[in-house]
PDB file of C-alpha atoms in Angstrom:
ATOM      1  CA  UNK A   1      29.906  -2.904  -0.072  1.00 71.00           C
ATOM      2  CA  UNK A   2      30.506  -4.013  -3.350  1.00 72.00           C
ATOM      3  CA  UNK A   3      30.431  -7.307  -5.347  1.00 71.00           C
ATOM      4  CA  UNK A   4      33.992  -7.678  -6.584  1.00 71.00           C
ATOM      5  CA  UNK A   5      32.649 -10.170  -9.255  1.00 69.00           C
ATOM      6  CA  UNK A   6      29.545  -7.930 -10.874  1.00 71.00           C
ATOM      7  CA  UNK A   7      29.943  -4.372  -9.325  1.00 71.00           C
ATOM      8  CA  UNK A   8      26.388  -4.476  -7.473  1.00 68.00           C
ATOM      9  CA  UNK A   9      25.712  -3.001  -4.288  1.00 70.00           C
ATOM     10  CA  UNK A  10      25.246  -5.417  -1.026  1.00 72.00           C
ATOM     11  CA  UNK A  11      24.015  -5.403   2.081  1.00 68.00           C
ATOM     12  CA  UNK A  12      26.783  -5.400   4.858  1.00 68.00           C
ATOM     13  CA  UNK A  13      25.767  -8.785   6.068  1.00 67.00           C
ATOM     14  CA  UNK A  14      25.613 -10.468   2.371  1.00 69.00           C
ATOM     15  CA  UNK A  15      27.579 -13.761   2.074  1.00 66.00           C
ATOM     16  CA  UNK A  16      26.982 -13.551  -1.305  1.00 67.00           C
ATOM     17  CA  UNK A  17      26.260 -11.753  -4.125  1.00 67.00           C
ATOM     18  CA  UNK A  18      22.141 -12.199  -5.202  1.00 65.00           C
ATOM     19  CA  UNK A  19      22.913 -11.085  -8.824  1.00 65.00           C
ATOM     20  CA  UNK A  20      25.925 -13.185  -9.767  1.00 68.00           C
ATOM     21  CA  UNK A  21      26.303 -15.528  -6.770  1.00 66.00           C
ATOM     22  CA  UNK A  22      29.808 -14.707  -6.097  1.00 66.00           C
ATOM     23  CA  UNK A  23      30.810 -15.318  -2.345  1.00 68.00           C
ATOM     24  CA  UNK A  24      31.584 -12.225  -0.860  1.00 68.00           C
ATOM     25  CA  UNK A  25      35.128 -12.066   0.785  1.00 62.00           C
ATOM     26  CA  UNK A  26      34.700 -11.293   4.632  1.00 52.00           C
ATOM     27  CA  UNK A  27      37.539 -10.131   7.318  1.00 45.00           C
ATOM     28  CA  UNK A  28      35.969 -13.499   9.486  1.00 43.00           C
ATOM     29  CA  UNK A  29      34.984 -15.828   7.213  1.00 40.00           C
ATOM     30  CA  UNK A  30      32.794 -18.896   8.734  1.00 44.00           C
ATOM     31  CA  UNK A  31      34.688 -21.897   8.480  1.00 44.00           C
ATOM     32  CA  UNK A  32      33.530 -24.152   5.455  1.00 46.00           C
ATOM     33  CA  UNK A  33      34.074 -27.400   5.212  1.00 46.00           C
ATOM     34  CA  UNK A  34      33.861 -29.680   2.174  1.00 48.00           C
ATOM     35  CA  UNK A  35      30.809 -29.442   0.698  1.00 48.00           C
ATOM     36  CA  UNK A  36      29.847 -32.595   0.765  1.00 48.00           C
ATOM     37  CA  UNK A  37      25.889 -33.551   1.068  1.00 47.00           C
ATOM     38  CA  UNK A  38      24.962 -34.421   4.538  1.00 46.00           C
ATOM     39  CA  UNK A  39      24.305 -38.087   5.454  1.00 46.00           C
ATOM     40  CA  UNK A  40      20.944 -38.614   4.415  1.00 46.00           C
ATOM     41  CA  UNK A  41      18.414 -41.543   4.969  1.00 46.00           C
ATOM     42  CA  UNK A  42      18.654 -42.232   1.208  1.00 44.00           C
ATOM     43  CA  UNK A  43      21.790 -43.800  -0.571  1.00 45.00           C
ATOM     44  CA  UNK A  44      24.356 -41.038  -1.583  1.00 45.00           C
ATOM     45  CA  UNK A  45      23.154 -38.491  -4.356  1.00 45.00           C
ATOM     46  CA  UNK A  46      26.746 -39.363  -5.735  1.00 45.00           C
ATOM     47  CA  UNK A  47      26.170 -42.891  -5.941  1.00 46.00           C
ATOM     48  CA  UNK A  48      22.589 -41.864  -7.488  1.00 47.00           C
ATOM     49  CA  UNK A  49      24.032 -39.585  -9.851  1.00 49.00           C
ATOM     50  CA  UNK A  50      27.028 -41.087 -10.602  1.00 45.00           C
ATOM     51  CA  UNK A  51      27.096 -39.282 -14.096  1.00 49.00           C
ATOM     52  CA  UNK A  52      26.380 -35.543 -12.230  1.00 49.00           C
ATOM     53  CA  UNK A  53      30.191 -34.107 -11.768  1.00 48.00           C
ATOM     54  CA  UNK A  54      30.474 -33.910  -8.080  1.00 47.00           C
ATOM     55  CA  UNK A  55      30.899 -30.318  -6.990  1.00 48.00           C
ATOM     56  CA  UNK A  56      34.480 -30.520  -6.313  1.00 45.00           C
ATOM     57  CA  UNK A  57      35.563 -31.841  -9.653  1.00 40.00           C
ATOM     58  CA  UNK A  58      34.349 -29.825 -11.993  1.00 40.00           C
ATOM     59  CA  UNK A  59      36.117 -28.425 -15.328  1.00 39.00           C
ATOM     60  CA  UNK A  60      38.336 -25.471 -13.257  1.00 38.00           C
ATOM     61  CA  UNK A  61      38.580 -22.163 -15.463  1.00 37.00           C
ATOM     62  CA  UNK A  62      34.537 -22.602 -16.518  1.00 37.00           C
ATOM     63  CA  UNK A  63      33.737 -19.298 -15.274  1.00 38.00           C
ATOM     64  CA  UNK A  64      30.022 -20.897 -14.865  1.00 39.00           C
ATOM     65  CA  UNK A  65      31.307 -23.450 -12.560  1.00 38.00           C
ATOM     66  CA  UNK A  66      33.970 -21.342 -10.700  1.00 37.00           C
ATOM     67  CA  UNK A  67      32.306 -21.279  -6.991  1.00 40.00           C
ATOM     68  CA  UNK A  68      32.396 -25.244  -6.990  1.00 42.00           C
ATOM     69  CA  UNK A  69      36.225 -24.819  -6.863  1.00 38.00           C
ATOM     70  CA  UNK A  70      36.614 -22.043  -4.037  1.00 39.00           C
ATOM     71  CA  UNK A  71      35.661 -23.781  -0.822  1.00 41.00           C
ATOM     72  CA  UNK A  72      32.735 -22.288  -0.088  1.00 43.00           C
ATOM     73  CA  UNK A  73      29.232 -24.079  -0.048  1.00 46.00           C
ATOM     74  CA  UNK A  74      27.504 -21.995  -2.671  1.00 51.00           C
ATOM     75  CA  UNK A  75      26.744 -23.559  -5.801  1.00 53.00           C
ATOM     76  CA  UNK A  76      24.832 -21.075  -7.591  1.00 55.00           C
ATOM     77  CA  UNK A  77      26.696 -18.538 -10.219  1.00 60.00           C
ATOM     78  CA  UNK A  78      24.445 -18.581 -12.870  1.00 71.00           C
ATOM     79  CA  UNK A  79      20.949 -19.440 -11.318  1.00 82.00           C
ATOM     80  CA  UNK A  80      18.707 -16.492 -11.626  1.00 81.00           C
ATOM     81  CA  UNK A  81      15.751 -15.745  -9.835  1.00 87.00           C
ATOM     82  CA  UNK A  82      12.863 -15.454 -11.289  1.00 89.00           C
ATOM     83  CA  UNK A  83       9.066 -13.848  -9.816  1.00 91.00           C
ATOM     84  CA  UNK A  84       6.948 -16.853  -9.677  1.00 92.00           C
ATOM     85  CA  UNK A  85       3.731 -14.169 -10.021  1.00 92.00           C
ATOM     86  CA  UNK A  86       5.327 -12.438 -12.531  1.00 92.00           C
ATOM     87  CA  UNK A  87       6.297 -15.460 -14.728  1.00 93.00           C
ATOM     88  CA  UNK A  88       2.418 -16.612 -14.541  1.00 92.00           C
ATOM     89  CA  UNK A  89       0.781 -13.466 -15.275  1.00 91.00           C
ATOM     90  CA  UNK A  90       3.492 -13.335 -18.450  1.00 91.00           C
ATOM     91  CA  UNK A  91       2.901 -16.862 -19.751  1.00 89.00           C
ATOM     92  CA  UNK A  92      -0.770 -15.429 -19.445  1.00 86.00           C
ATOM     93  CA  UNK A  93      -0.623 -12.422 -21.396  1.00 84.00           C
ATOM     94  CA  UNK A  94       1.886 -13.639 -23.922  1.00 84.00           C
ATOM     95  CA  UNK A  95      -1.120 -16.797 -24.669  1.00 80.00           C
ATOM     96  CA  UNK A  96       2.361 -19.160 -23.715  1.00 84.00           C
ATOM     97  CA  UNK A  97       5.197 -18.122 -25.532  1.00 86.00           C
ATOM     98  CA  UNK A  98       6.676 -16.615 -22.423  1.00 91.00           C
ATOM     99  CA  UNK A  99       6.022 -19.804 -20.742  1.00 92.00           C
ATOM    100  CA  UNK A 100       8.320 -21.564 -23.734  1.00 92.00           C
ATOM    101  CA  UNK A 101      11.026 -19.122 -22.536  1.00 93.00           C
ATOM    102  CA  UNK A 102      10.353 -19.478 -18.588  1.00 94.00           C
ATOM    103  CA  UNK A 103      10.898 -23.562 -19.469  1.00 94.00           C
ATOM    104  CA  UNK A 104      13.917 -23.249 -21.384  1.00 94.00           C
ATOM    105  CA  UNK A 105      15.767 -21.518 -18.809  1.00 92.00           C
ATOM    106  CA  UNK A 106      13.711 -23.401 -16.229  1.00 93.00           C
ATOM    107  CA  UNK A 107      15.379 -26.325 -17.320  1.00 93.00           C
ATOM    108  CA  UNK A 108      19.218 -25.282 -17.876  1.00 91.00           C
ATOM    109  CA  UNK A 109      18.912 -23.866 -14.347  1.00 91.00           C
ATOM    110  CA  UNK A 110      17.808 -26.932 -13.202  1.00 92.00           C
ATOM    111  CA  UNK A 111      20.967 -28.588 -14.521  1.00 90.00           C
ATOM    112  CA  UNK A 112      22.995 -25.691 -13.501  1.00 87.00           C
ATOM    113  CA  UNK A 113      21.658 -26.583  -9.874  1.00 87.00           C
ATOM    114  CA  UNK A 114      22.196 -30.341 -10.063  1.00 88.00           C
ATOM    115  CA  UNK A 115      25.427 -29.972 -11.931  1.00 84.00           C
ATOM    116  CA  UNK A 116      24.548 -32.051 -14.809  1.00 85.00           C
ATOM    117  CA  UNK A 117      26.682 -31.413 -17.281  1.00 82.00           C
ATOM    118  CA  UNK A 118      25.612 -33.830 -19.792  1.00 84.00           C
ATOM    119  CA  UNK A 119      21.875 -33.384 -19.815  1.00 88.00           C
ATOM    120  CA  UNK A 120      19.937 -31.847 -22.806  1.00 90.00           C
ATOM    121  CA  UNK A 121      19.846 -27.869 -22.763  1.00 90.00           C
ATOM    122  CA  UNK A 122      16.561 -26.259 -22.291  1.00 91.00           C
ATOM    123  CA  UNK A 123      16.534 -25.881 -26.311  1.00 91.00           C
ATOM    124  CA  UNK A 124      16.095 -28.981 -26.864  1.00 91.00           C
ATOM    125  CA  UNK A 125      14.244 -30.189 -24.041  1.00 92.00           C
ATOM    126  CA  UNK A 126      11.192 -28.200 -25.018  1.00 92.00           C
ATOM    127  CA  UNK A 127      12.280 -29.393 -28.495  1.00 90.00           C
ATOM    128  CA  UNK A 128      11.863 -32.941 -27.667  1.00 91.00           C
ATOM    129  CA  UNK A 129       8.644 -32.385 -25.808  1.00 91.00           C
ATOM    130  CA  UNK A 130       6.769 -30.339 -28.387  1.00 88.00           C
ATOM    131  CA  UNK A 131       7.630 -33.161 -31.032  1.00 86.00           C
ATOM    132  CA  UNK A 132       6.550 -35.721 -28.537  1.00 88.00           C
ATOM    133  CA  UNK A 133       3.062 -34.113 -27.986  1.00 85.00           C
ATOM    134  CA  UNK A 134       4.311 -33.459 -23.930  1.00 87.00           C
ATOM    135  CA  UNK A 135       5.540 -36.775 -23.090  1.00 90.00           C
ATOM    136  CA  UNK A 136       8.735 -36.203 -23.045  1.00 93.00           C
ATOM    137  CA  UNK A 137       8.283 -33.039 -20.960  1.00 92.00           C
ATOM    138  CA  UNK A 138       6.661 -35.690 -18.386  1.00 92.00           C
ATOM    139  CA  UNK A 139       9.373 -37.660 -18.588  1.00 93.00           C
ATOM    140  CA  UNK A 140      11.948 -34.488 -17.944  1.00 94.00           C
ATOM    141  CA  UNK A 141       9.454 -33.035 -14.994  1.00 94.00           C
ATOM    142  CA  UNK A 142      10.542 -36.619 -13.171  1.00 94.00           C
ATOM    143  CA  UNK A 143      13.912 -36.653 -13.735  1.00 92.00           C
ATOM    144  CA  UNK A 144      13.769 -32.857 -13.057  1.00 93.00           C
ATOM    145  CA  UNK A 145      12.252 -33.916  -9.546  1.00 93.00           C
ATOM    146  CA  UNK A 146      15.677 -36.757  -9.120  1.00 92.00           C
ATOM    147  CA  UNK A 147      17.937 -33.400 -10.050  1.00 92.00           C
ATOM    148  CA  UNK A 148      16.096 -31.143  -7.516  1.00 91.00           C
ATOM    149  CA  UNK A 149      16.496 -33.479  -4.541  1.00 91.00           C
ATOM    150  CA  UNK A 150      20.216 -33.808  -5.320  1.00 89.00           C
ATOM    151  CA  UNK A 151      20.751 -29.928  -5.497  1.00 88.00           C
ATOM    152  CA  UNK A 152      18.708 -29.619  -2.020  1.00 88.00           C
ATOM    153  CA  UNK A 153      20.978 -32.501  -0.720  1.00 87.00           C
ATOM    154  CA  UNK A 154      24.500 -30.645  -1.571  1.00 85.00           C
ATOM    155  CA  UNK A 155      22.773 -27.727  -0.628  1.00 84.00           C
ATOM    156  CA  UNK A 156      21.779 -29.114   2.749  1.00 84.00           C
ATOM    157  CA  UNK A 157      18.336 -27.916   1.940  1.00 85.00           C
ATOM    158  CA  UNK A 158      15.377 -29.611   3.517  1.00 87.00           C
ATOM    159  CA  UNK A 159      14.408 -32.552   0.358  1.00 87.00           C
ATOM    160  CA  UNK A 160      10.822 -33.239  -0.749  1.00 82.00           C
ATOM    161  CA  UNK A 161      11.132 -37.529  -0.987  1.00 81.00           C
ATOM    162  CA  UNK A 162       8.886 -38.363  -3.483  1.00 86.00           C
ATOM    163  CA  UNK A 163       9.095 -34.904  -5.388  1.00 88.00           C
ATOM    164  CA  UNK A 164       9.873 -36.509  -9.036  1.00 90.00           C
ATOM    165  CA  UNK A 165       6.103 -38.542  -8.310  1.00 91.00           C
ATOM    166  CA  UNK A 166       4.273 -35.772  -7.920  1.00 92.00           C
ATOM    167  CA  UNK A 167       5.946 -33.710 -10.914  1.00 93.00           C
ATOM    168  CA  UNK A 168       5.369 -36.684 -12.977  1.00 93.00           C
ATOM    169  CA  UNK A 169       1.599 -36.827 -11.765  1.00 92.00           C
ATOM    170  CA  UNK A 170       1.123 -33.131 -12.178  1.00 92.00           C
ATOM    171  CA  UNK A 171       2.603 -33.455 -15.791  1.00 91.00           C
ATOM    172  CA  UNK A 172       0.526 -35.892 -16.676  1.00 90.00           C
ATOM    173  CA  UNK A 173      -3.004 -33.735 -15.540  1.00 88.00           C
ATOM    174  CA  UNK A 174      -1.496 -30.622 -17.732  1.00 85.00           C
ATOM    175  CA  UNK A 175      -0.791 -28.917 -14.711  1.00 88.00           C
ATOM    176  CA  UNK A 176       2.931 -28.391 -16.076  1.00 88.00           C
ATOM    177  CA  UNK A 177       2.731 -24.575 -14.755  1.00 90.00           C
ATOM    178  CA  UNK A 178       2.654 -25.950 -10.987  1.00 92.00           C
ATOM    179  CA  UNK A 179       5.041 -27.658 -11.266  1.00 93.00           C
ATOM    180  CA  UNK A 180       7.205 -24.963 -12.806  1.00 94.00           C
ATOM    181  CA  UNK A 181       6.316 -22.591 -10.122  1.00 94.00           C
ATOM    182  CA  UNK A 182       7.333 -25.718  -7.388  1.00 93.00           C
ATOM    183  CA  UNK A 183      10.661 -25.756  -9.407  1.00 93.00           C
ATOM    184  CA  UNK A 184      10.784 -22.365  -9.617  1.00 93.00           C
ATOM    185  CA  UNK A 185      10.423 -21.818  -6.061  1.00 91.00           C
ATOM    186  CA  UNK A 186      13.153 -24.319  -5.375  1.00 90.00           C
ATOM    187  CA  UNK A 187      15.651 -22.811  -7.809  1.00 90.00           C
ATOM    188  CA  UNK A 188      14.437 -18.941  -6.395  1.00 89.00           C
ATOM    189  CA  UNK A 189      16.069 -20.144  -2.647  1.00 86.00           C
ATOM    190  CA  UNK A 190      19.164 -21.592  -3.966  1.00 85.00           C
ATOM    191  CA  UNK A 191      20.071 -18.489  -6.297  1.00 80.00           C
ATOM    192  CA  UNK A 192      19.833 -16.071  -3.100  1.00 58.00           C
ATOM    193  CA  UNK A 193      19.904 -17.650   0.298  1.00 49.00           C
ATOM    194  CA  UNK A 194      19.494 -14.731   1.738  1.00 43.00           C
ATOM    195  CA  UNK A 195      15.964 -14.142   1.300  1.00 38.00           C
TER     196      UNK A 195
ATOM    197  CA  UNK B   1      22.771   0.305 -11.212  1.00 79.00           C
ATOM    198  CA  UNK B   2      23.072   2.910 -14.569  1.00 82.00           C
ATOM    199  CA  UNK B   3      23.963  -0.576 -15.926  1.00 87.00           C
ATOM    200  CA  UNK B   4      20.826  -2.288 -14.617  1.00 89.00           C
ATOM    201  CA  UNK B   5      18.803   0.894 -16.319  1.00 91.00           C
ATOM    202  CA  UNK B   6      19.856   0.614 -19.220  1.00 90.00           C
ATOM    203  CA  UNK B   7      19.293  -3.113 -19.776  1.00 89.00           C
ATOM    204  CA  UNK B   8      15.917  -2.596 -18.676  1.00 91.00           C
ATOM    205  CA  UNK B   9      15.899   0.066 -21.214  1.00 92.00           C
ATOM    206  CA  UNK B  10      17.108  -1.499 -23.799  1.00 93.00           C
ATOM    207  CA  UNK B  11      14.959  -4.788 -23.345  1.00 91.00           C
ATOM    208  CA  UNK B  12      11.704  -2.388 -22.755  1.00 92.00           C
ATOM    209  CA  UNK B  13      12.322  -0.711 -26.774  1.00 95.00           C
ATOM    210  CA  UNK B  14      12.979  -4.268 -28.308  1.00 94.00           C
ATOM    211  CA  UNK B  15       9.710  -5.301 -26.398  1.00 90.00           C
ATOM    212  CA  UNK B  16       7.974  -1.969 -28.276  1.00 92.00           C
ATOM    213  CA  UNK B  17       9.068  -2.659 -31.499  1.00 94.00           C
ATOM    214  CA  UNK B  18       8.763  -6.582 -31.419  1.00 91.00           C
ATOM    215  CA  UNK B  19       5.394  -5.331 -30.246  1.00 89.00           C
ATOM    216  CA  UNK B  20       4.701  -2.608 -33.038  1.00 90.00           C
ATOM    217  CA  UNK B  21       5.769  -4.989 -35.758  1.00 92.00           C
ATOM    218  CA  UNK B  22       3.642  -7.599 -34.810  1.00 90.00           C
ATOM    219  CA  UNK B  23       0.741  -5.146 -34.684  1.00 89.00           C
ATOM    220  CA  UNK B  24       1.970  -4.133 -38.247  1.00 89.00           C
ATOM    221  CA  UNK B  25       1.977  -7.499 -39.247  1.00 90.00           C
ATOM    222  CA  UNK B  26      -1.569  -8.705 -38.062  1.00 88.00           C
ATOM    223  CA  UNK B  27      -3.444  -5.708 -39.247  1.00 86.00           C
ATOM    224  CA  UNK B  28      -1.821  -6.257 -42.868  1.00 88.00           C
ATOM    225  CA  UNK B  29      -2.265  -9.859 -43.276  1.00 87.00           C
ATOM    226  CA  UNK B  30      -5.088 -10.863 -40.556  1.00 81.00           C
ATOM    227  CA  UNK B  31      -2.733 -13.278 -39.096  1.00 81.00           C
ATOM    228  CA  UNK B  32      -2.007 -14.042 -35.616  1.00 79.00           C
ATOM    229  CA  UNK B  33      -0.415 -16.434 -33.328  1.00 78.00           C
ATOM    230  CA  UNK B  34      -2.964 -18.815 -32.978  1.00 79.00           C
ATOM    231  CA  UNK B  35      -4.325 -19.897 -29.551  1.00 78.00           C
ATOM    232  CA  UNK B  36      -2.969 -23.685 -29.234  1.00 76.00           C
ATOM    233  CA  UNK B  37      -5.229 -24.360 -26.186  1.00 78.00           C
ATOM    234  CA  UNK B  38      -8.551 -23.404 -28.718  1.00 83.00           C
ATOM    235  CA  UNK B  39      -6.989 -25.040 -31.657  1.00 82.00           C
ATOM    236  CA  UNK B  40      -6.929 -28.453 -29.491  1.00 80.00           C
ATOM    237  CA  UNK B  41     -10.293 -27.672 -27.209  1.00 83.00           C
ATOM    238  CA  UNK B  42     -12.397 -25.116 -28.090  1.00 84.00           C
ATOM    239  CA  UNK B  43     -11.972 -23.560 -25.112  1.00 86.00           C
ATOM    240  CA  UNK B  44     -10.966 -19.924 -24.779  1.00 86.00           C
ATOM    241  CA  UNK B  45      -7.947 -19.271 -22.570  1.00 85.00           C
ATOM    242  CA  UNK B  46      -7.778 -15.589 -20.227  1.00 86.00           C
ATOM    243  CA  UNK B  47      -5.182 -14.735 -22.885  1.00 84.00           C
ATOM    244  CA  UNK B  48      -7.683 -15.304 -25.817  1.00 86.00           C
ATOM    245  CA  UNK B  49      -8.424 -12.048 -27.509  1.00 86.00           C
ATOM    246  CA  UNK B  50      -4.942 -10.233 -26.352  1.00 86.00           C
ATOM    247  CA  UNK B  51      -3.734  -9.234 -30.040  1.00 86.00           C
ATOM    248  CA  UNK B  52      -7.380  -7.943 -31.117  1.00 88.00           C
ATOM    249  CA  UNK B  53      -7.552  -6.072 -27.552  1.00 90.00           C
ATOM    250  CA  UNK B  54      -4.694  -4.532 -28.224  1.00 88.00           C
ATOM    251  CA  UNK B  55      -5.325  -3.438 -31.807  1.00 89.00           C
ATOM    252  CA  UNK B  56      -8.276  -2.087 -30.172  1.00 91.00           C
ATOM    253  CA  UNK B  57      -6.426   0.360 -27.825  1.00 89.00           C
ATOM    254  CA  UNK B  58      -4.055   1.421 -30.301  1.00 88.00           C
ATOM    255  CA  UNK B  59      -6.960   2.553 -32.545  1.00 89.00           C
ATOM    256  CA  UNK B  60      -8.527   3.830 -29.541  1.00 89.00           C
ATOM    257  CA  UNK B  61     -11.481   1.586 -29.044  1.00 90.00           C
ATOM    258  CA  UNK B  62     -12.120   1.023 -25.334  1.00 89.00           C
ATOM    259  CA  UNK B  63     -15.448  -0.559 -25.870  1.00 91.00           C
ATOM    260  CA  UNK B  64     -14.191  -2.723 -28.729  1.00 90.00           C
ATOM    261  CA  UNK B  65     -11.212  -3.871 -26.407  1.00 90.00           C
ATOM    262  CA  UNK B  66     -13.365  -4.496 -23.151  1.00 90.00           C
ATOM    263  CA  UNK B  67     -15.487  -7.021 -25.572  1.00 89.00           C
ATOM    264  CA  UNK B  68     -12.547  -8.443 -26.584  1.00 89.00           C
ATOM    265  CA  UNK B  69     -10.697  -9.589 -23.741  1.00 89.00           C
ATOM    266  CA  UNK B  70     -12.673  -7.514 -20.442  1.00 89.00           C
ATOM    267  CA  UNK B  71     -10.199  -9.334 -17.789  1.00 91.00           C
ATOM    268  CA  UNK B  72      -6.670  -8.042 -18.894  1.00 90.00           C
ATOM    269  CA  UNK B  73      -8.535  -4.309 -19.642  1.00 91.00           C
ATOM    270  CA  UNK B  74      -9.956  -3.983 -16.109  1.00 91.00           C
ATOM    271  CA  UNK B  75      -6.362  -5.817 -14.865  1.00 92.00           C
ATOM    272  CA  UNK B  76      -3.875  -3.557 -17.054  1.00 91.00           C
ATOM    273  CA  UNK B  77      -3.709  -0.885 -14.341  1.00 92.00           C
ATOM    274  CA  UNK B  78      -3.006  -3.712 -11.653  1.00 93.00           C
ATOM    275  CA  UNK B  79      -0.429  -5.008 -14.708  1.00 92.00           C
ATOM    276  CA  UNK B  80       1.095  -1.610 -14.606  1.00 92.00           C
ATOM    277  CA  UNK B  81       1.788  -1.159 -11.664  1.00 93.00           C
ATOM    278  CA  UNK B  82       3.438  -4.523 -10.569  1.00 93.00           C
ATOM    279  CA  UNK B  83       5.472  -4.116 -13.519  1.00 92.00           C
ATOM    280  CA  UNK B  84       6.542  -0.849 -12.148  1.00 93.00           C
ATOM    281  CA  UNK B  85       7.864  -1.939  -8.441  1.00 92.00           C
ATOM    282  CA  UNK B  86       9.537  -5.001 -10.220  1.00 91.00           C
ATOM    283  CA  UNK B  87      11.374  -2.308 -12.747  1.00 91.00           C
ATOM    284  CA  UNK B  88      12.018  -0.407  -9.346  1.00 91.00           C
ATOM    285  CA  UNK B  89      13.515  -2.815  -7.292  1.00 89.00           C
ATOM    286  CA  UNK B  90      15.187  -4.394 -10.153  1.00 88.00           C
ATOM    287  CA  UNK B  91      17.158  -1.138 -11.102  1.00 90.00           C
ATOM    288  CA  UNK B  92      17.423  -0.186  -7.449  1.00 89.00           C
ATOM    289  CA  UNK B  93      18.931  -3.183  -5.968  1.00 85.00           C
ATOM    290  CA  UNK B  94      19.372  -5.841  -8.673  1.00 82.00           C
ATOM    291  CA  UNK B  95      16.113  -7.698  -7.244  1.00 83.00           C
ATOM    292  CA  UNK B  96      14.279  -9.932  -9.017  1.00 83.00           C
ATOM    293  CA  UNK B  97      11.716 -10.991  -6.826  1.00 86.00           C
ATOM    294  CA  UNK B  98       8.271  -8.944  -5.677  1.00 88.00           C
ATOM    295  CA  UNK B  99       8.404  -8.808  -2.114  1.00 88.00           C
ATOM    296  CA  UNK B 100       4.640  -6.971  -0.109  1.00 89.00           C
ATOM    297  CA  UNK B 101       1.685  -5.409  -2.033  1.00 91.00           C
ATOM    298  CA  UNK B 102       3.456  -5.792  -5.638  1.00 90.00           C
ATOM    299  CA  UNK B 103       3.261  -9.537  -4.814  1.00 90.00           C
ATOM    300  CA  UNK B 104      -0.036  -9.979  -3.149  1.00 92.00           C
ATOM    301  CA  UNK B 105      -1.164  -7.707  -6.265  1.00 92.00           C
ATOM    302  CA  UNK B 106       0.654  -9.940  -8.760  1.00 91.00           C
ATOM    303  CA  UNK B 107      -1.005 -13.255  -6.924  1.00 91.00           C
ATOM    304  CA  UNK B 108      -4.612 -11.323  -7.219  1.00 92.00           C
ATOM    305  CA  UNK B 109      -4.015 -11.171 -10.858  1.00 91.00           C
ATOM    306  CA  UNK B 110      -3.620 -14.934 -11.882  1.00 90.00           C
ATOM    307  CA  UNK B 111      -6.647 -15.699  -9.264  1.00 91.00           C
ATOM    308  CA  UNK B 112      -9.040 -12.895 -11.400  1.00 92.00           C
ATOM    309  CA  UNK B 113      -6.929 -14.233 -14.930  1.00 91.00           C
ATOM    310  CA  UNK B 114      -8.146 -18.263 -13.562  1.00 89.00           C
ATOM    311  CA  UNK B 115     -11.248 -17.100 -12.943  1.00 91.00           C
ATOM    312  CA  UNK B 116     -11.670 -15.189 -16.123  1.00 92.00           C
ATOM    313  CA  UNK B 117     -10.699 -18.549 -18.095  1.00 88.00           C
ATOM    314  CA  UNK B 118     -13.523 -19.974 -16.568  1.00 90.00           C
ATOM    315  CA  UNK B 119     -16.169 -17.515 -16.631  1.00 91.00           C
ATOM    316  CA  UNK B 120     -15.589 -16.650 -20.652  1.00 89.00           C
ATOM    317  CA  UNK B 121     -16.383 -20.089 -21.564  1.00 89.00           C
ATOM    318  CA  UNK B 122     -19.112 -20.907 -19.030  1.00 89.00           C
ATOM    319  CA  UNK B 123     -21.036 -17.524 -19.744  1.00 87.00           C
ATOM    320  CA  UNK B 124     -19.325 -16.885 -23.179  1.00 81.00           C
ATOM    321  CA  UNK B 125     -17.705 -13.669 -22.161  1.00 77.00           C
TER     322      UNK B 125
END
């Protein structure tokens, strides 16, 4: 089987392309309902994040958000899985330069996962964090915890209720790289639900 | 698969060029990228000495390379193994995540690097 979008070789039972995230057309697709978040004890994610575009209403014609409109529950075009161990090693051996690249890409991926189109891009976030001596970075990790919670809710993934507090505390103690590993691990799950 | 092979080769070629240009730059001017951790705290991070180690290796000076950053030199073969495993997985199946033995090797590398980061400051390696 071959992906209709990027031409990648797929496994026979694949529902989504692990490379580009396109849903694989299958003869007998399982019925997918409206990709609304499952009822949760918390207030609805839509309510909590009014400025996040609802998955269904995102701009049509925008390739990056195409899967939001095609009736599947898979929102992940553009989220690229990244091996955490490799990323940490590269960060060490490049004296942190790779870490900057990783951070910028991760911010963009988190925004994509939460479909937060109005958020600062990765580059701007890094710059703001740099000029504020890391303070903005701490705040961003707090935000990222909320965005990842939202992103998990709309995907019906199990949610850690106080992820943002954990991220904030780790960031304040200079353990941003642990946050990055945790967030990347979640992003990897969103990018390839088959694994 | 062909496309991914070319993507990877292009990235590797660009990285090699950038590395050689950087080596040339450091050799001519003596200026490298400063380590932020060392500037701020005076501590040496696990990656300190990588540039000098690479320059020593380019000269074929193994002993000098070992003195600059012993963990990186000793871990280099494992690093090459992990990189090769990643490259094979990516080119063959478009996979960006490691599985099995290479994954374990990568985590072992991280642990050794972290231990080395402590040891080099305590024992002055």
